[in-house]
Coordinates of C-alpha atoms (C1' of nucleotides) in Angstrom, one line a residue:
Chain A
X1 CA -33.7 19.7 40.5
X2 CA -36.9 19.4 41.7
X3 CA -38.7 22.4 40.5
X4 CA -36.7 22.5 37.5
X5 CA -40.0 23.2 35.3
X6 CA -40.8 26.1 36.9
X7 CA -38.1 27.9 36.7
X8 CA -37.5 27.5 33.3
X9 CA -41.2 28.4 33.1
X10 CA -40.7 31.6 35.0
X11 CA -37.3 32.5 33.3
X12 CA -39.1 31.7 30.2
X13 CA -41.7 34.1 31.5
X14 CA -39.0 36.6 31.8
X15 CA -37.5 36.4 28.5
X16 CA -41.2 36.5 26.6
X17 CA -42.5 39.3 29.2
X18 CA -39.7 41.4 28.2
X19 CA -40.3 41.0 24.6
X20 CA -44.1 41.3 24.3
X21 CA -45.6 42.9 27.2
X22 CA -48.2 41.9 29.6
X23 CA -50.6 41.1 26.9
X24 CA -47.9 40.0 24.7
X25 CA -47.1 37.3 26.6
X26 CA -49.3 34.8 25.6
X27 CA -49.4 31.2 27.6
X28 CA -48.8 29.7 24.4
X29 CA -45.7 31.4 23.7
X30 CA -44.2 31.2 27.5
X31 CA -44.5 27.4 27.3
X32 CA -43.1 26.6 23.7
X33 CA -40.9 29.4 25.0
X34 CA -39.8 27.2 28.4
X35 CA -40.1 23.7 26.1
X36 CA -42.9 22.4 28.0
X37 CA -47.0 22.0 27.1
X38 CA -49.1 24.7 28.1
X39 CA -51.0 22.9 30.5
X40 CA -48.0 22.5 32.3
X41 CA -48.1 25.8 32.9
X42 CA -50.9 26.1 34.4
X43 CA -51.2 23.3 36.2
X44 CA -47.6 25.0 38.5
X45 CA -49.0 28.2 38.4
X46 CA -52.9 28.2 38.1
X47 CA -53.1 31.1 35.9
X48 CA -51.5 33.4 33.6
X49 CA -51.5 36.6 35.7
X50 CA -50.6 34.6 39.0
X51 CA -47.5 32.8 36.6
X52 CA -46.9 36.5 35.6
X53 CA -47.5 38.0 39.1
X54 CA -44.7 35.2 40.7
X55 CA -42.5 36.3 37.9
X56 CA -42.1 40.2 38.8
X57 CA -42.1 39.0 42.6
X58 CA -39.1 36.9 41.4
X59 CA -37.8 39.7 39.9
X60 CA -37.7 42.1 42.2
X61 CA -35.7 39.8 44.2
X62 CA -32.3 40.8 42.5
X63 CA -29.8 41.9 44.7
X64 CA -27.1 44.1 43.1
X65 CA -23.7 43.8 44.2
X66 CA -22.3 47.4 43.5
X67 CA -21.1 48.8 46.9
X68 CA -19.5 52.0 48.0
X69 CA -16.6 51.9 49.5
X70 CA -16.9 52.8 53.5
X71 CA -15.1 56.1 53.1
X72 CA -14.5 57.5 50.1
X73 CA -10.8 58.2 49.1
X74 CA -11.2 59.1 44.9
X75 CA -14.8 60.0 44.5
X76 CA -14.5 59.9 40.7
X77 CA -13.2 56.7 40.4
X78 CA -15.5 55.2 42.9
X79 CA -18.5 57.1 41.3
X80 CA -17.1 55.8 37.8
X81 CA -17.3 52.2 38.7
X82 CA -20.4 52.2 40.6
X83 CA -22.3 53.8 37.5
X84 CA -20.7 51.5 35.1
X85 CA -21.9 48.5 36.9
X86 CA -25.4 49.9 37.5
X87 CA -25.7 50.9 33.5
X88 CA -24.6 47.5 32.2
X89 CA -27.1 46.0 34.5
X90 CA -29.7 48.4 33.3
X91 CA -28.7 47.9 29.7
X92 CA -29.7 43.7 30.4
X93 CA -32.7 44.9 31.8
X94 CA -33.9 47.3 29.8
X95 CA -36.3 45.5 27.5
X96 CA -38.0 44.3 30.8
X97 CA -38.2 47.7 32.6
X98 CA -39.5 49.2 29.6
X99 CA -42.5 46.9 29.9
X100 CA -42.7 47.5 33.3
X101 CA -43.1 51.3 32.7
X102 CA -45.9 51.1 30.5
X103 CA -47.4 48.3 32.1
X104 CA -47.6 50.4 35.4
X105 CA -50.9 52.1 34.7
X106 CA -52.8 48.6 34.3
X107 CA -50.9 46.5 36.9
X108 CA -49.3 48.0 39.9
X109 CA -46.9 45.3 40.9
X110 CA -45.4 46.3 37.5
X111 CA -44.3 49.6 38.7
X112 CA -43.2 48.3 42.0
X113 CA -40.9 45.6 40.4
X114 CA -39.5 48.3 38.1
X115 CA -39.1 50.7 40.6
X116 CA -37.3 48.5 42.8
X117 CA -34.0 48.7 41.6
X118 CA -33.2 52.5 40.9
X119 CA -35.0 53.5 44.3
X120 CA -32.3 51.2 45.9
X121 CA -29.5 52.5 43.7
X122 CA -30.5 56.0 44.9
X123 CA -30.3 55.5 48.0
X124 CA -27.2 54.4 47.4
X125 CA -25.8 57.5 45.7
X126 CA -27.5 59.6 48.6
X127 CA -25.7 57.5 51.2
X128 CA -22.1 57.7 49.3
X129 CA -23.1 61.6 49.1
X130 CA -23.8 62.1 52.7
X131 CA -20.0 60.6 53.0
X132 CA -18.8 62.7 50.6
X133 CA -19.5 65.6 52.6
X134 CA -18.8 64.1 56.4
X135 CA -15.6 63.8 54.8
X136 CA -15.0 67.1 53.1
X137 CA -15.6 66.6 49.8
X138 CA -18.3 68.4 49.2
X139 CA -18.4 72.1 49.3
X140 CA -19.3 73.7 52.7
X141 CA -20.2 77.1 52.1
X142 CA -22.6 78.5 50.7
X143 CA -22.1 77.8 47.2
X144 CA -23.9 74.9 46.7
X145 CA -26.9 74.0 48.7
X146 CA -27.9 71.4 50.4
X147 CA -31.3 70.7 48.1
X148 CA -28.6 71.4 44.9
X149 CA -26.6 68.6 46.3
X150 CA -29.9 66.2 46.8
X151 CA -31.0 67.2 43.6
X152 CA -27.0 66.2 41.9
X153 CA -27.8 63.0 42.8
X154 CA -31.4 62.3 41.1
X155 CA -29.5 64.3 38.2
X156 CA -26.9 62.0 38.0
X157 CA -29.2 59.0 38.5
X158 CA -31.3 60.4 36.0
X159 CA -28.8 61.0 33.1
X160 CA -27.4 57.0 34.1
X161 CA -31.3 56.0 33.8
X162 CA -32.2 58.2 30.2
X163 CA -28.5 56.4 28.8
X164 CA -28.9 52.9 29.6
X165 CA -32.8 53.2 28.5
X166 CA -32.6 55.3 25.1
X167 CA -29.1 54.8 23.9
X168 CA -30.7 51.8 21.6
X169 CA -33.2 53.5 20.0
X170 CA -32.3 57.6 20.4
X171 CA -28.7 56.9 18.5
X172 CA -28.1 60.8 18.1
X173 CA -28.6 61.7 21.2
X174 CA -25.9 59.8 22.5
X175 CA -23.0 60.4 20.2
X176 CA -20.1 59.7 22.4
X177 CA -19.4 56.1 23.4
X178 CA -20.9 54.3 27.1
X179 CA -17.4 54.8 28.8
X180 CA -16.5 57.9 28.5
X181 CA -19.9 59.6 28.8
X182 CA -20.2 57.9 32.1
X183 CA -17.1 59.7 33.4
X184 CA -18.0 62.5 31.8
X185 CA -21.5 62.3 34.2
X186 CA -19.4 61.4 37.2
X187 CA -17.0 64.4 36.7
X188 CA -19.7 67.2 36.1
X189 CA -21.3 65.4 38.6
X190 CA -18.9 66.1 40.8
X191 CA -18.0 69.8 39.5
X192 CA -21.5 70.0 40.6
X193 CA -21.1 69.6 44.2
X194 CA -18.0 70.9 44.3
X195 CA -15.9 67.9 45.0
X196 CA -13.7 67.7 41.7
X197 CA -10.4 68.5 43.0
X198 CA -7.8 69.0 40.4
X199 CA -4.7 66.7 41.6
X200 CA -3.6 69.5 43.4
X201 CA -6.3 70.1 45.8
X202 CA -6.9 66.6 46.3
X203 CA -3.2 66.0 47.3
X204 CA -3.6 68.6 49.8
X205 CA -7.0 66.8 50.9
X206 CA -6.3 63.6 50.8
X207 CA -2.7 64.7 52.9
X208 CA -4.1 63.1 56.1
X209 CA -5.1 59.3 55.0
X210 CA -2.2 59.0 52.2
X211 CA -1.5 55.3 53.3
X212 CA -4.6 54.4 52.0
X213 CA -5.0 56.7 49.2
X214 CA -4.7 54.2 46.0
X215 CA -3.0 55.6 43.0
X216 CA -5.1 56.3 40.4
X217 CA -4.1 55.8 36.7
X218 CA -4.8 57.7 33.6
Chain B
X1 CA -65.6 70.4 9.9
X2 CA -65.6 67.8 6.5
X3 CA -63.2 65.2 9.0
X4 CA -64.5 65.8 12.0
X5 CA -65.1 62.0 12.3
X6 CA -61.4 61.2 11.6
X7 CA -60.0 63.6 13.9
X8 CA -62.1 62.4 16.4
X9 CA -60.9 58.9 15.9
X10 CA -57.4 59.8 15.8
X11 CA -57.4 61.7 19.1
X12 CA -59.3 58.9 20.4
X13 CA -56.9 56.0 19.5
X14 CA -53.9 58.0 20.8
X15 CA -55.2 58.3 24.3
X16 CA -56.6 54.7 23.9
X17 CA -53.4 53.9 22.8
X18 CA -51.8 55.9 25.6
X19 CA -53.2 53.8 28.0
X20 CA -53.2 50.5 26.9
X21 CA -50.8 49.7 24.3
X22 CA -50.4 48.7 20.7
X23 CA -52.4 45.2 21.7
X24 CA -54.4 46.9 24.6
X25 CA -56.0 49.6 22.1
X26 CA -59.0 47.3 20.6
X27 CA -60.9 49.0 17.8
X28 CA -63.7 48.4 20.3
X29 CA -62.7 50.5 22.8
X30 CA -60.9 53.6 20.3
X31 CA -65.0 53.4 18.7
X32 CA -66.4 54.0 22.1
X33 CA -63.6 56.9 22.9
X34 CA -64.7 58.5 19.8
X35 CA -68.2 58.1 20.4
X36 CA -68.3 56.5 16.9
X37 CA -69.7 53.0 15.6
X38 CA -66.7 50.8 15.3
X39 CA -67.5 50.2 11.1
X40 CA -66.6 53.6 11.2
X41 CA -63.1 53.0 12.2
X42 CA -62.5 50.5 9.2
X43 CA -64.6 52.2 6.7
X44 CA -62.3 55.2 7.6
X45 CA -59.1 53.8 7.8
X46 CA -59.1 50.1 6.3
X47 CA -57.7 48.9 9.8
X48 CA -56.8 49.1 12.8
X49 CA -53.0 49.1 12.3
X50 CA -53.1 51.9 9.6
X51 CA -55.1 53.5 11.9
X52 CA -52.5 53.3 14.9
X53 CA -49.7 54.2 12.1
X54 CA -51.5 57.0 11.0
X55 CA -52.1 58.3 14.5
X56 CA -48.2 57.9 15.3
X57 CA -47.2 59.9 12.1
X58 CA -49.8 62.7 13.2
X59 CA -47.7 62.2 16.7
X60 CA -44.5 62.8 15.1
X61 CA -45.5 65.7 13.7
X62 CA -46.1 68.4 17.3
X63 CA -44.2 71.1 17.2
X64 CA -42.1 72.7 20.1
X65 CA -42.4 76.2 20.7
X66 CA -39.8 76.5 22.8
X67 CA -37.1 78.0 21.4
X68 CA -33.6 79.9 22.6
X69 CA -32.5 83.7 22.7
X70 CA -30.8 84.3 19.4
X71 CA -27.6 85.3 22.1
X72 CA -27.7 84.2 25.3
X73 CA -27.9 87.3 28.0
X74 CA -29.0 84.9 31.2
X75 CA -28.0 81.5 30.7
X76 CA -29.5 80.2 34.0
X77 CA -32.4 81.7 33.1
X78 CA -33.0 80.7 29.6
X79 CA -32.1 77.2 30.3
X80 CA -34.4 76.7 33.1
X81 CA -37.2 78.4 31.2
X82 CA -36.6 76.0 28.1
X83 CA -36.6 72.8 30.0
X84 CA -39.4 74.0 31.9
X85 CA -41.3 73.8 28.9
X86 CA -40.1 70.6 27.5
X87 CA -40.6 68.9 31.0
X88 CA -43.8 69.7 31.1
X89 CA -44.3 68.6 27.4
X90 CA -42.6 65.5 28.3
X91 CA -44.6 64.9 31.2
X92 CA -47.8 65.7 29.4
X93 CA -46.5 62.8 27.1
X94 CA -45.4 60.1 29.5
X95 CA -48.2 57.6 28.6
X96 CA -48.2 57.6 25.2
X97 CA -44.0 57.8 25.3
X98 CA -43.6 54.9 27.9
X99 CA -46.0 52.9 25.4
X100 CA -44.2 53.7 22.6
X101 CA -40.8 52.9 23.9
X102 CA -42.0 49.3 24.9
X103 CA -43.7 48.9 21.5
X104 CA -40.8 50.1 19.6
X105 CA -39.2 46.4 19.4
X106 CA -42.4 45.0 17.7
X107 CA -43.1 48.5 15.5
X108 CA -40.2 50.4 14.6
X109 CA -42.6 53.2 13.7
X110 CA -43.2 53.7 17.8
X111 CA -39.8 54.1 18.1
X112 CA -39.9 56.5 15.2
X113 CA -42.3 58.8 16.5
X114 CA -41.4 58.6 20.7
X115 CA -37.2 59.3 19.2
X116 CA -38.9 62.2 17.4
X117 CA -39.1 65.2 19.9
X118 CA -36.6 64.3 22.4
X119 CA -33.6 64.1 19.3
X120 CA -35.2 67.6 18.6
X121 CA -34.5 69.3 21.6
X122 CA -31.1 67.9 22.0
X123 CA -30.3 68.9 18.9
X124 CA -31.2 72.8 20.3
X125 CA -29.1 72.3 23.3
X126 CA -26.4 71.6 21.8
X127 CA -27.0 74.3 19.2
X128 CA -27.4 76.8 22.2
X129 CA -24.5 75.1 24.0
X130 CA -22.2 76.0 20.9
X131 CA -23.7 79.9 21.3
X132 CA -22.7 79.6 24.6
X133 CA -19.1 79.3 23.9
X134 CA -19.1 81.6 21.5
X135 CA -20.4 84.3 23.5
X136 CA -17.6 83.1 25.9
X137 CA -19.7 81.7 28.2
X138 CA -18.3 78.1 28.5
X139 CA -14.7 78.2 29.5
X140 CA -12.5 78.0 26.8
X141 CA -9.7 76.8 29.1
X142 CA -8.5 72.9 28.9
X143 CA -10.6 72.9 32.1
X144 CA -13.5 71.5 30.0
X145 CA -12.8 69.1 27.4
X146 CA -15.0 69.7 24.3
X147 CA -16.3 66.1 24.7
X148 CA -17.4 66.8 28.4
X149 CA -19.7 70.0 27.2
X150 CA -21.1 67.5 24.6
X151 CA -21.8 65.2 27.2
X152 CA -22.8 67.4 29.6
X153 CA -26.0 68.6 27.6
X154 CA -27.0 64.8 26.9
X155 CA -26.7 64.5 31.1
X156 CA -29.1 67.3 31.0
X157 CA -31.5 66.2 28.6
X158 CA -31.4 62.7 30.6
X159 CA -32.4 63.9 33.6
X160 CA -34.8 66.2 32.6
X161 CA -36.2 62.8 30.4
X162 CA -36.0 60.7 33.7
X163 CA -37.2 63.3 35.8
X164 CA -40.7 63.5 33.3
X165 CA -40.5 60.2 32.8
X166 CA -40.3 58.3 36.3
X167 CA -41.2 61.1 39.0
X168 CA -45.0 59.4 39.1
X169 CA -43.9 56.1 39.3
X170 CA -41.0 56.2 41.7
X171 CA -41.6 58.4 44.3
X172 CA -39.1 58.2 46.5
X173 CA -36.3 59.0 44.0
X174 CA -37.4 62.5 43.6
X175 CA -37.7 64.0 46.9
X176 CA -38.3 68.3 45.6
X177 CA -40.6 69.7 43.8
X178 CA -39.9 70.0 39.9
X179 CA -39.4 73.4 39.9
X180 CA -36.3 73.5 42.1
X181 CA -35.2 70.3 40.8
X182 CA -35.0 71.6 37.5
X183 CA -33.4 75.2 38.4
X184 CA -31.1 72.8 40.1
X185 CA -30.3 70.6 36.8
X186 CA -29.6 73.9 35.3
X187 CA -27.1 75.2 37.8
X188 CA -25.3 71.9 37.8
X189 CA -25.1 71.8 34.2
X190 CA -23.8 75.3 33.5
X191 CA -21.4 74.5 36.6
X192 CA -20.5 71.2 35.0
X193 CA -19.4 73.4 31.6
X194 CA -17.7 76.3 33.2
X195 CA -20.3 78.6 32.5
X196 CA -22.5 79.5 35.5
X197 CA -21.2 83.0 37.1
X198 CA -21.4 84.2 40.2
X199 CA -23.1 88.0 40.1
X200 CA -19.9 89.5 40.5
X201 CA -18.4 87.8 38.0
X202 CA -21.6 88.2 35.5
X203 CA -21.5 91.7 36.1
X204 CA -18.1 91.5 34.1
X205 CA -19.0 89.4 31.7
X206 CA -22.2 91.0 30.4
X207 CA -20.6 94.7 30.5
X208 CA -20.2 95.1 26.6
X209 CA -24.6 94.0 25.7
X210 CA -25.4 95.9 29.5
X211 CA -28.4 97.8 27.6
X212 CA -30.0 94.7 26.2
X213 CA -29.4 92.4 29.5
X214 CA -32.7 92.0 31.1
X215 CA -32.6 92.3 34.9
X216 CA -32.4 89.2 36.7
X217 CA -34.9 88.7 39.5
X218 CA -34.1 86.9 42.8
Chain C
dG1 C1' -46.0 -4.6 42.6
dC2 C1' -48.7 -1.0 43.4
dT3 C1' -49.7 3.6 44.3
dT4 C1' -48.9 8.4 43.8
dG5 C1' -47.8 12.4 41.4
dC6 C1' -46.1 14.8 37.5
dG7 C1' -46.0 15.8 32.7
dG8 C1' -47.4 15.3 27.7
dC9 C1' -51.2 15.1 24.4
dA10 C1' -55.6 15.9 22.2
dA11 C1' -59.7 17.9 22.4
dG12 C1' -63.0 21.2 23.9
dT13 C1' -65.2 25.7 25.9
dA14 C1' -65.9 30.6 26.4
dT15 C1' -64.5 34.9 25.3
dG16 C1' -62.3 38.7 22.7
dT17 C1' -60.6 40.7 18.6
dA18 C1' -60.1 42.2 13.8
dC19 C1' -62.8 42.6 10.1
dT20 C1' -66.9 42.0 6.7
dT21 C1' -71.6 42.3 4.9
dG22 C1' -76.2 43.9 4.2
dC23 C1' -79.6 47.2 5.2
dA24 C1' -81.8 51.5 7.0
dT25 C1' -81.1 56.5 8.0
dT26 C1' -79.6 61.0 7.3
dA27 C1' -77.7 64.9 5.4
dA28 C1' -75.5 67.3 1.7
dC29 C1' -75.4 68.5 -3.3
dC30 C1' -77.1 69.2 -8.0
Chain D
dG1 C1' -86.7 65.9 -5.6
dG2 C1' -83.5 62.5 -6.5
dT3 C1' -78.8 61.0 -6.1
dT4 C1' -74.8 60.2 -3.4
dA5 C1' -71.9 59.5 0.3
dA6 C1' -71.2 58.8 5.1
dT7 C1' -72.9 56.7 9.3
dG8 C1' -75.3 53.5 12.5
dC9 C1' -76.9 48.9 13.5
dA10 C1' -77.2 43.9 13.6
dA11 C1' -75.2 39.9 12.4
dG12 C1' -71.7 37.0 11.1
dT13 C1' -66.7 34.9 10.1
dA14 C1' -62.2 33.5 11.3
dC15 C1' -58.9 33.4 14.5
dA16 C1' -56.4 33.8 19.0
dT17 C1' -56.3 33.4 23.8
dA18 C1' -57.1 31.7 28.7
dC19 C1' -58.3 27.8 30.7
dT20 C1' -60.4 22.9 31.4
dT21 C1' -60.9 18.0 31.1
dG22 C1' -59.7 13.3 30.3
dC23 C1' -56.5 9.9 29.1
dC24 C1' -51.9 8.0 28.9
dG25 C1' -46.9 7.2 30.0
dC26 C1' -43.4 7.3 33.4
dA27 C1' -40.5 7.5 37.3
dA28 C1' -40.1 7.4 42.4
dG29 C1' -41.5 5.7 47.1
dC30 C1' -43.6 2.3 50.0

DNA sequence: GCTTGCGGCAAGTATGTACTTGCATTAACC
DNA sequence: GGTTAATGCAAGTACATACTTGCCGCAAGC
């Protein structure tokens, strides 16, 4: 444990940045925050915007460990997990990317740090999208362009985003609980791209890989 | 013009405040926004917090002007019109919103007055959403639980929020322009609720109210 | 055993911020 | 024309913040 101080300086860091802002978090609070002197601080870091600076760096530097699965075989229940995982993860963040958002005018690394995570995500979805279709999920014809089904993703990203962010402070917007307005999402989502296929359709999709079709429950 | 000066000031400290925060809006630099000494700010309003408050509560109190068709005749149309407006609203707002959403932790009053509009408008979606079945729009079929419809308006309201929100700060999530992105939150909305009609089929529908329909372009 | 480096502690510096006070100016109102 | 209220200006107070400096204790490495 070598540079045990600093990180608890820069989870400290964290925890007060998320709380109080850029100009919030004063050097005085990080370090009674962290249980070490202020000068401490300093003398590991040099400054407060370079302690600051490291911190975002640092926190950029999550990796998330939702994954697709390589071909999709029940989009809904694949979709459902995947935005669970990424809302409860922006739910623990939240405090912290809502500093980051309004700190983004004054400091661009802000915006960067907060901007890390759902760009990554999104690519994500558009990846698991692009399956979606290669497979025949998603509606060929006509009735759903292609821009419609780019634009189903950001939607869907979107609502995820606005639920995990507001829910806390916006209580009647949200009037249904986390779980089931996620699937909710997922399944008009889906009826947006036209890949929700009642149990019929899908048995007659799905006819080809049925060995490794899982059952789904409920 | 008896409160010229106050006006003056109170505009001032909400685009000071816009840009720099509850702690970043100094009575310093709200004075020299206004053009106005900065005794005038205390003599006017005591200080600088009932100033800020003050500001907020004036905040709280925009009205929207958008408003829905007493019966809907061109859902796609109404809808995309509507959100139009708020989007633009919203991303007319963005600043002083993202401010007030990291600010609402510390003062309860931010969170007040950035919940203010956005609870509004969802509360007219789901007001228009209830028309919609009524008219027989949304399928009355088990198709659609009740509790999806519900949901599916806060999913639009989200990513319209997101969309206003984050499209300047995180480029590469929103790859159209906002027009078509928001004609396309529309369409997958109304298709997420059962309720968005091929011609053919709207032709049908909207037989019995054919003199009051307007034409549809495109 | 001695050095080296790290951290705590106390004090200090320079700057910014909220807010006050006293005085001069100006414009409106009777 | 004189009073009154609002404003500008200069200065000052009290406090917080970022950051520095010097000294001391301590623990590890040679």
């Amino acid at each position: 444990m070598i540079d045990d101080h600093r990180q608890r300086i820069l989870h400290a860091a964290a925890r007060v940045y998320a709380q109080h802002g850029w100009r919030g978090a004063t050097t005085r609070r990080i370090a009674e925050e962290a249980g070490v002197n202020e000068v401490t601080l300093f003398r590991q870091f040099g400054s407060k915007d370079a302690l600051l600076d490291l911190m975002m760096r640092e926190c950029s530097r999550v990796e998330q460990d939702a994954t697709f699965p390589l071909e999709p075989v029940d989009p809904e229940q694949e979709l459902l997990a995947w935005v669970t995982v990424h809302h409860t993860a922006l739910v623990g963040m939240r405090a912290i990317v809502r500093q980051m958002m309004s700190d983004a005018e004054e400091r661009p690394d802000a915006a960067n740090c907060a901007t890390h995570g759902p760009s990554a995500a999104m690519a994500q979805v558009r990846e698991y999208v692009v399956k979606l279709r290669r497979h025949g999920w998603v509606t060929e014809s006509g009735e759903v362009s292609p821009a419609e089904v780019r634009a189903a993703a950001t939607m869907l990203m979107g609502a995820v985003f606005a639920d995990g962010m507001n829910r806390d402070i916006m209580p009647t917007m949200f009037t249904q609980p986390v779980p089931e307005t996620l699937r909710a999402y997922v399944r008009i989502f889906l009826r947006g791209v036209g890949a929700l296929q009642e149990p019929a359709h899908r048995a007659a999709r799905t006819v080809e890989r049925d060995s490794t079709s899982t059952t789904v429950p409920e």
